[in-house]
Amino acid sequence: MDTIVLKFGGSSLADNEKLKIVANKIINRAKENKVVVIVSAQGKTTDNLINQSKELAEMVEKTDSQINKRELDVLLSSGEQMSSAKLSILLNLMGYKSISLNAWQVGIYTNSNYQNALIEKIDKKRINKELENGYIVIITGFQGIDKNNNITTLGRGGSDTTAVAIATELKAKQCYIYSDVDGIYTADPNKVPNADKLKNISYEEMYALSSEGAKVLHDRCVEIGERFDVPIITESTFNNKPGTQITHKLECSGIKSIVKKDVSRISVVGFGISSNDDTLNKILEIADKNSLEIFNIDISRTKISIVFKEIVKENVLQEIHDALIL
Ligand code: ASP
Ligand code: MG
């Protein structure tokens, strides 16, 4: 049997009904595979925990930066411990052998950079032992331990990185990232309704998209996937449509997606983009038509990023998308 890794994001685990949908999805995949599941915290849990620590600081008239960083990671890591336990309780109640493991039980070792720790080493013995015994293994995403057994976290969105790192270590056949969107689109479909889903995208393009503001994947997980050859597939928890596969193979060069970061930075991503003057000219025309002043342009082989001097409205994103992609 092949080993596969399935990662579920916070919005896929937000309430009991959704946990049941996730459990059924896992059960289905476990018929033909050894399954390792990585979970985020449920819904907005991590945001709530951050806010609770800020309330404590405010109460004693201290700033957020004065919150003890070690203790903050102890607090933040608790969200994933809850979701992994709940999912495992449910799977066991549904008649499937399942075990939850947190970062110290697995041995996910990181440096000591609290709130943004880097994974240094993963011990696969315990995971393999549980898989051999027929268990579905549920692992807390986003957390690790340092060499002194202090709890660390990997940075917001970091459970994607846990998933790909574990898939690498286990030589898993695929790493599926499940969320409430079913793939990578030519632009955020919530902002650009006629955006199209991509079948494939290369690691390099996906890295550019993630670091330029696309929320679907943590940029560090894409880097690990590329380095260790892990096929990453993004799919929706709530439908069975084929998602987007991130691989080395490039279907073709050309523009793949338009993405906005913060309020005034727009990036057009696609391999070979810098060799086509037409792309930049079209963006400049649209900026001019919308009376947008440019602050900075940054061009590399996979992207053109433009920072405007003012806030860019969604209609501009739509216009650039339609001019370049349709
Ligand atoms: N729960 C963490 C966060 O909200 C990690 C993750 O979702 O990947 O950032
Ligand atoms: Mg995420």
Short mmCIF file of C-alpha atoms and ligand atoms in Angstrom, two decimals:
data_model
loop_
_atom_site.label_atom_id
_atom_site.label_comp_id
_atom_site.label_asym_id
_atom_site.label_seq_id
_atom_site.Cartn_x
_atom_site.Cartn_y
_atom_site.Cartn_z
CA MET A 1 0.00 0.00 0.00
CA ASP A 2 1.17 3.51 -0.79
CA THR A 3 1.45 6.12 1.92
CA ILE A 4 -0.35 9.40 1.26
CA VAL A 5 -0.51 12.59 3.31
CA LEU A 6 -3.78 14.52 3.59
CA LYS A 7 -3.73 17.98 5.13
CA PHE A 8 -6.92 19.73 6.22
CA GLY A 9 -7.07 23.49 6.82
CA GLY A 10 -8.96 25.31 9.55
CA SER A 11 -12.07 26.07 7.51
CA SER A 12 -12.43 22.34 6.68
CA LEU A 13 -12.47 21.49 10.40
CA ALA A 14 -14.52 24.42 11.69
CA ASP A 15 -17.41 22.49 13.28
CA ASN A 16 -18.63 18.95 14.02
CA GLU A 17 -20.45 18.56 10.70
CA LYS A 18 -17.28 19.48 8.83
CA LEU A 19 -15.20 17.12 10.97
CA LYS A 20 -17.56 14.35 9.83
CA ILE A 21 -17.09 15.26 6.16
CA VAL A 22 -13.31 15.18 6.71
CA ALA A 23 -13.53 11.85 8.57
CA ASN A 24 -15.46 10.28 5.67
CA LYS A 25 -12.95 11.61 3.19
CA ILE A 26 -10.12 10.05 5.23
CA ILE A 27 -11.97 6.72 5.57
CA ASN A 28 -12.40 6.60 1.81
CA ARG A 29 -8.71 7.14 1.15
CA ALA A 30 -7.70 4.68 3.88
CA LYS A 31 -9.28 1.77 1.96
CA GLU A 32 -6.38 1.74 -0.49
CA ASN A 33 -3.61 3.68 1.23
CA LYS A 34 -1.75 4.14 4.45
CA VAL A 35 -3.00 7.54 5.51
CA VAL A 36 -1.25 10.25 7.50
CA VAL A 37 -3.39 13.30 8.21
CA ILE A 38 -2.08 16.75 9.15
CA VAL A 39 -4.53 19.17 10.72
CA SER A 40 -4.69 22.92 11.30
CA ALA A 41 -6.59 24.40 14.22
CA GLN A 42 -10.37 24.61 13.84
CA GLY A 43 -11.77 27.71 12.11
CA LYS A 44 -10.48 30.95 13.60
CA THR A 45 -8.94 29.30 16.69
CA THR A 46 -5.40 30.56 16.09
CA ASP A 47 -6.60 34.16 15.53
CA ASN A 48 -8.62 33.91 18.75
CA LEU A 49 -5.64 32.62 20.72
CA ILE A 50 -3.47 35.48 19.43
CA ASN A 51 -6.16 37.97 20.41
CA GLN A 52 -6.41 36.47 23.88
CA SER A 53 -2.67 36.98 24.43
CA LYS A 54 -3.00 40.56 23.19
CA GLU A 55 -5.83 41.21 25.65
CA LEU A 56 -3.54 40.14 28.48
CA ALA A 57 -0.86 42.57 27.28
CA GLU A 58 -3.35 45.38 26.94
CA MET A 59 -4.74 44.74 30.41
CA VAL A 60 -1.36 45.43 32.02
CA GLU A 61 -0.50 48.26 29.59
CA LYS A 62 2.20 46.37 27.70
CA THR A 63 2.72 46.07 23.97
CA ASP A 64 2.21 42.92 21.89
CA SER A 65 5.96 42.62 21.38
CA GLN A 66 6.39 42.22 25.15
CA ILE A 67 4.43 38.95 25.16
CA ASN A 68 6.80 36.11 26.07
CA LYS A 69 7.52 34.36 22.80
CA ARG A 70 8.03 30.88 24.24
CA GLU A 71 4.74 30.98 26.12
CA LEU A 72 2.92 32.35 23.08
CA ASP A 73 3.91 29.23 21.13
CA VAL A 74 2.66 27.00 23.95
CA LEU A 75 -0.68 28.80 23.62
CA LEU A 76 -0.82 28.83 19.80
CA SER A 77 0.04 25.14 19.46
CA SER A 78 -2.98 24.18 21.56
CA GLY A 79 -5.40 24.75 18.65
CA GLU A 80 -3.93 21.89 16.60
CA GLN A 81 -3.90 19.59 19.61
CA MET A 82 -7.67 20.07 19.95
CA SER A 83 -8.47 19.47 16.30
CA SER A 84 -6.26 16.37 16.02
CA ALA A 85 -7.81 14.83 19.13
CA LYS A 86 -11.39 15.56 18.01
CA LEU A 87 -10.80 14.10 14.57
CA SER A 88 -9.23 10.99 16.05
CA ILE A 89 -12.05 10.57 18.60
CA LEU A 90 -14.55 10.77 15.75
CA LEU A 91 -12.70 8.27 13.53
CA ASN A 92 -12.49 5.80 16.41
CA LEU A 93 -16.23 6.25 17.12
CA MET A 94 -16.92 5.58 13.44
CA GLY A 95 -15.08 2.27 13.76
CA TYR A 96 -11.64 3.12 12.37
CA LYS A 97 -8.37 2.76 14.24
CA SER A 98 -6.83 6.19 14.53
CA ILE A 99 -4.22 7.86 16.72
CA SER A 100 -3.38 11.53 17.19
CA LEU A 101 0.24 12.56 17.67
CA ASN A 102 1.60 16.01 18.47
CA ALA A 103 5.00 17.35 17.46
CA TRP A 104 6.93 16.00 20.44
CA GLN A 105 5.29 12.59 20.21
CA VAL A 106 6.36 12.34 16.55
CA GLY A 107 9.67 14.12 16.95
CA ILE A 108 9.30 17.16 14.66
CA TYR A 109 12.47 19.06 15.53
CA THR A 110 12.87 22.76 14.72
CA ASN A 111 15.23 25.59 15.58
CA SER A 112 14.23 27.86 18.48
CA ASN A 113 12.88 30.72 16.42
CA TYR A 114 9.50 31.02 18.15
CA GLN A 115 6.53 31.93 15.93
CA ASN A 116 8.58 31.27 12.79
CA ALA A 117 10.60 28.12 13.49
CA LEU A 118 12.23 26.09 10.70
CA ILE A 119 11.92 22.29 10.64
CA GLU A 120 15.34 20.65 10.98
CA LYS A 121 14.54 16.98 11.34
CA ILE A 122 11.55 14.63 11.55
CA ASP A 123 11.68 11.25 13.24
CA LYS A 124 9.53 8.82 11.25
CA LYS A 125 9.78 5.80 13.60
CA ARG A 126 6.60 6.41 15.60
CA ILE A 127 4.54 7.31 12.52
CA ASN A 128 5.68 4.17 10.69
CA LYS A 129 5.02 1.99 13.72
CA GLU A 130 1.42 3.22 13.97
CA LEU A 131 0.89 2.84 10.21
CA GLU A 132 2.22 -0.72 10.38
CA ASN A 133 -0.28 -1.44 13.15
CA GLY A 134 -3.09 -0.31 10.85
CA TYR A 135 -3.76 3.10 12.37
CA ILE A 136 -4.74 6.28 10.58
CA VAL A 137 -2.20 8.74 11.99
CA ILE A 138 -3.41 12.28 12.72
CA ILE A 139 -0.60 14.80 13.32
CA THR A 140 -0.82 18.35 14.63
CA GLY A 141 0.36 20.79 11.95
CA PHE A 142 2.15 24.09 12.56
CA GLN A 143 4.16 22.95 15.61
CA GLY A 144 7.53 21.50 16.51
CA ILE A 145 9.92 21.15 19.41
CA ASP A 146 13.41 22.59 19.72
CA LYS A 147 16.47 20.78 21.09
CA ASN A 148 15.43 21.61 24.64
CA ASN A 149 11.89 20.29 24.09
CA ASN A 150 10.39 23.77 24.02
CA ILE A 151 7.27 23.97 21.84
CA THR A 152 7.69 26.08 18.70
CA THR A 153 5.35 27.12 15.87
CA LEU A 154 6.19 27.43 12.20
CA GLY A 155 4.55 30.73 11.25
CA ARG A 156 0.96 31.43 10.16
CA GLY A 157 -0.27 28.89 7.64
CA GLY A 158 2.58 26.58 8.66
CA SER A 159 0.65 23.33 8.75
CA ASP A 160 1.05 23.10 4.95
CA THR A 161 4.78 23.01 5.62
CA THR A 162 4.35 20.28 8.26
CA ALA A 163 2.39 18.25 5.70
CA VAL A 164 4.96 18.48 2.90
CA ALA A 165 7.87 17.91 5.30
CA ILE A 166 6.22 14.75 6.64
CA ALA A 167 5.38 13.59 3.11
CA THR A 168 9.07 14.06 2.23
CA GLU A 169 10.26 12.09 5.23
CA LEU A 170 7.81 9.20 4.63
CA LYS A 171 8.45 9.26 0.86
CA ALA A 172 4.69 9.56 0.47
CA LYS A 173 3.24 9.13 -2.99
CA GLN A 174 1.32 12.42 -2.81
CA CYS A 175 0.60 15.26 -0.42
CA TYR A 176 -2.99 16.52 -0.70
CA ILE A 177 -3.80 19.96 0.69
CA TYR A 178 -7.54 20.22 1.35
CA SER A 179 -9.23 23.57 1.93
CA ASP A 180 -12.42 25.39 0.97
CA VAL A 181 -11.09 26.24 -2.50
CA ASP A 182 -10.56 23.42 -4.96
CA GLY A 183 -7.35 24.56 -6.57
CA ILE A 184 -5.16 27.34 -7.88
CA TYR A 185 -6.98 29.84 -10.09
CA THR A 186 -5.90 32.45 -12.62
CA ALA A 187 -6.91 34.95 -9.88
CA ASP A 188 -8.75 34.77 -6.55
CA PRO A 189 -12.23 33.54 -7.68
CA ASN A 190 -13.84 35.51 -4.83
CA LYS A 191 -12.54 38.74 -6.39
CA VAL A 192 -12.44 37.80 -10.07
CA PRO A 193 -15.54 35.69 -10.77
CA ASN A 194 -14.46 34.54 -14.24
CA ALA A 195 -11.09 33.21 -13.00
CA ASP A 196 -10.27 29.72 -14.25
CA LYS A 197 -8.82 26.77 -12.36
CA LEU A 198 -5.34 25.59 -13.41
CA LYS A 199 -4.71 21.86 -13.89
CA ASN A 200 -1.00 22.20 -13.22
CA ILE A 201 1.43 24.78 -12.02
CA SER A 202 5.16 24.46 -11.47
CA TYR A 203 6.72 24.72 -8.02
CA GLU A 204 8.56 27.87 -9.04
CA GLU A 205 5.40 29.64 -10.20
CA MET A 206 3.49 28.46 -7.13
CA TYR A 207 6.23 29.78 -4.87
CA ALA A 208 5.95 33.18 -6.56
CA LEU A 209 2.17 33.15 -6.12
CA SER A 210 2.33 32.13 -2.45
CA SER A 211 4.94 34.71 -1.58
CA GLU A 212 3.00 37.39 -3.49
CA GLY A 213 -0.12 36.89 -1.42
CA ALA A 214 -2.03 33.79 -2.63
CA LYS A 215 -3.33 32.19 0.55
CA VAL A 216 -3.82 28.63 -0.75
CA LEU A 217 -0.36 27.33 0.16
CA HIS A 218 2.38 28.32 2.61
CA ASP A 219 5.38 29.36 0.46
CA ARG A 220 7.82 27.24 2.50
CA CYS A 221 5.89 24.05 1.74
CA VAL A 222 6.29 24.69 -1.98
CA GLU A 223 10.04 25.05 -1.56
CA ILE A 224 10.28 21.72 0.28
CA GLY A 225 8.06 20.03 -2.32
CA GLU A 226 10.32 21.18 -5.12
CA ARG A 227 13.55 20.24 -3.37
CA PHE A 228 12.40 16.72 -2.46
CA ASP A 229 10.10 15.99 -5.38
CA VAL A 230 6.82 15.66 -3.51
CA PRO A 231 3.76 15.97 -5.76
CA ILE A 232 1.46 18.49 -4.03
CA ILE A 233 -2.22 18.49 -4.97
CA THR A 234 -4.69 21.12 -3.77
CA GLU A 235 -8.33 20.01 -3.62
CA SER A 236 -11.54 21.05 -1.93
CA THR A 237 -12.81 19.23 1.14
CA PHE A 238 -16.36 19.90 0.04
CA ASN A 239 -16.48 18.67 -3.55
CA ASN A 240 -14.84 15.93 -5.58
CA LYS A 241 -13.66 18.05 -8.50
CA PRO A 242 -10.08 17.57 -9.63
CA GLY A 243 -7.83 20.22 -8.10
CA THR A 244 -4.48 21.65 -9.14
CA GLN A 245 -1.26 19.66 -9.14
CA ILE A 246 2.03 21.34 -8.33
CA THR A 247 4.88 19.53 -10.05
CA HIS A 248 8.14 20.02 -11.89
CA LYS A 249 6.46 19.56 -15.22
CA LEU A 250 5.61 22.75 -17.01
CA GLU A 251 2.67 22.38 -19.33
CA CYS A 252 3.77 25.53 -21.07
CA SER A 253 5.27 28.89 -20.27
CA GLY A 254 3.02 31.92 -20.20
CA ILE A 255 0.96 33.83 -17.67
CA LYS A 256 -0.64 31.63 -15.02
CA SER A 257 -2.20 33.86 -12.40
CA ILE A 258 -2.68 37.40 -11.11
CA VAL A 259 -2.46 38.00 -7.37
CA LYS A 260 -2.76 40.97 -5.03
CA LYS A 261 -0.77 41.41 -1.82
CA ASP A 262 -1.57 44.00 0.83
CA VAL A 263 -3.54 46.90 -0.64
CA SER A 264 -1.38 48.09 -3.48
CA ARG A 265 0.89 45.33 -4.80
CA ILE A 266 -0.20 43.30 -7.81
CA SER A 267 1.84 40.47 -9.28
CA VAL A 268 1.47 38.66 -12.56
CA VAL A 269 3.02 35.19 -12.33
CA GLY A 270 4.11 32.90 -15.14
CA PHE A 271 7.28 31.34 -16.41
CA GLY A 272 9.06 33.40 -19.07
CA ILE A 273 7.06 36.50 -18.28
CA SER A 274 10.02 38.88 -18.36
CA SER A 275 10.76 38.10 -22.00
CA ASN A 276 7.46 39.58 -23.18
CA ASP A 277 7.29 43.41 -23.15
CA ASP A 278 3.66 43.24 -24.11
CA THR A 279 2.65 42.08 -20.63
CA LEU A 280 4.20 45.05 -18.86
CA ASN A 281 2.82 47.47 -21.46
CA LYS A 282 -0.72 46.18 -20.96
CA ILE A 283 -0.45 46.56 -17.19
CA LEU A 284 0.91 50.09 -17.57
CA GLU A 285 -1.98 51.00 -19.89
CA ILE A 286 -4.54 49.78 -17.36
CA ALA A 287 -2.77 51.66 -14.55
CA ASP A 288 -2.83 54.82 -16.64
CA LYS A 289 -6.52 54.40 -17.48
CA ASN A 290 -7.30 54.07 -13.76
CA SER A 291 -5.02 57.02 -12.86
CA LEU A 292 -2.82 54.80 -10.70
CA GLU A 293 0.69 56.03 -10.02
CA ILE A 294 3.47 53.46 -9.87
CA PHE A 295 5.83 53.37 -6.91
CA ASN A 296 7.99 50.40 -7.89
CA ILE A 297 8.28 47.60 -10.48
CA ASP A 298 10.06 44.36 -9.73
CA ILE A 299 10.65 41.84 -12.56
CA SER A 300 12.04 38.31 -12.33
CA ARG A 301 11.83 35.25 -14.57
CA THR A 302 8.56 34.12 -13.01
CA LYS A 303 6.80 37.36 -12.11
CA ILE A 304 6.21 41.05 -12.60
CA SER A 305 5.25 42.80 -9.36
CA ILE A 306 4.01 46.37 -9.35
CA VAL A 307 3.56 48.48 -6.24
CA PHE A 308 1.18 51.38 -6.76
CA LYS A 309 1.18 54.59 -4.76
CA GLU A 310 -2.46 54.16 -3.83
CA ILE A 311 -4.95 51.46 -2.91
CA VAL A 312 -5.81 49.24 -5.89
CA LYS A 313 -9.50 48.44 -6.27
CA GLU A 314 -10.69 44.95 -7.23
CA ASN A 315 -11.87 46.17 -10.66
CA VAL A 316 -8.22 46.82 -11.60
CA LEU A 317 -7.34 43.23 -10.71
CA GLN A 318 -10.23 42.11 -12.92
CA GLU A 319 -9.10 44.36 -15.81
CA ILE A 320 -5.52 43.12 -15.66
CA HIS A 321 -6.74 39.52 -15.45
CA ASP A 322 -9.02 39.92 -18.47
CA ALA A 323 -6.40 41.75 -20.54
CA LEU A 324 -3.67 39.20 -19.88
CA ILE A 325 -5.41 35.88 -19.38
CA LEU A 326 -8.66 35.83 -21.36
N1 ASP B 1 -3.42 27.24 12.70
C1 ASP B 1 -2.30 27.93 12.13
C2 ASP B 1 -2.72 29.27 11.53
O1 ASP B 1 -3.88 29.62 11.62
C3 ASP B 1 -1.54 27.11 11.13
C4 ASP B 1 -2.28 26.79 9.86
O2 ASP B 1 -3.48 27.00 9.76
O3 ASP B 1 -1.65 26.30 8.94
O4 ASP B 1 -1.90 29.98 11.03
MG MG B 2 -3.48 27.59 5.16
#
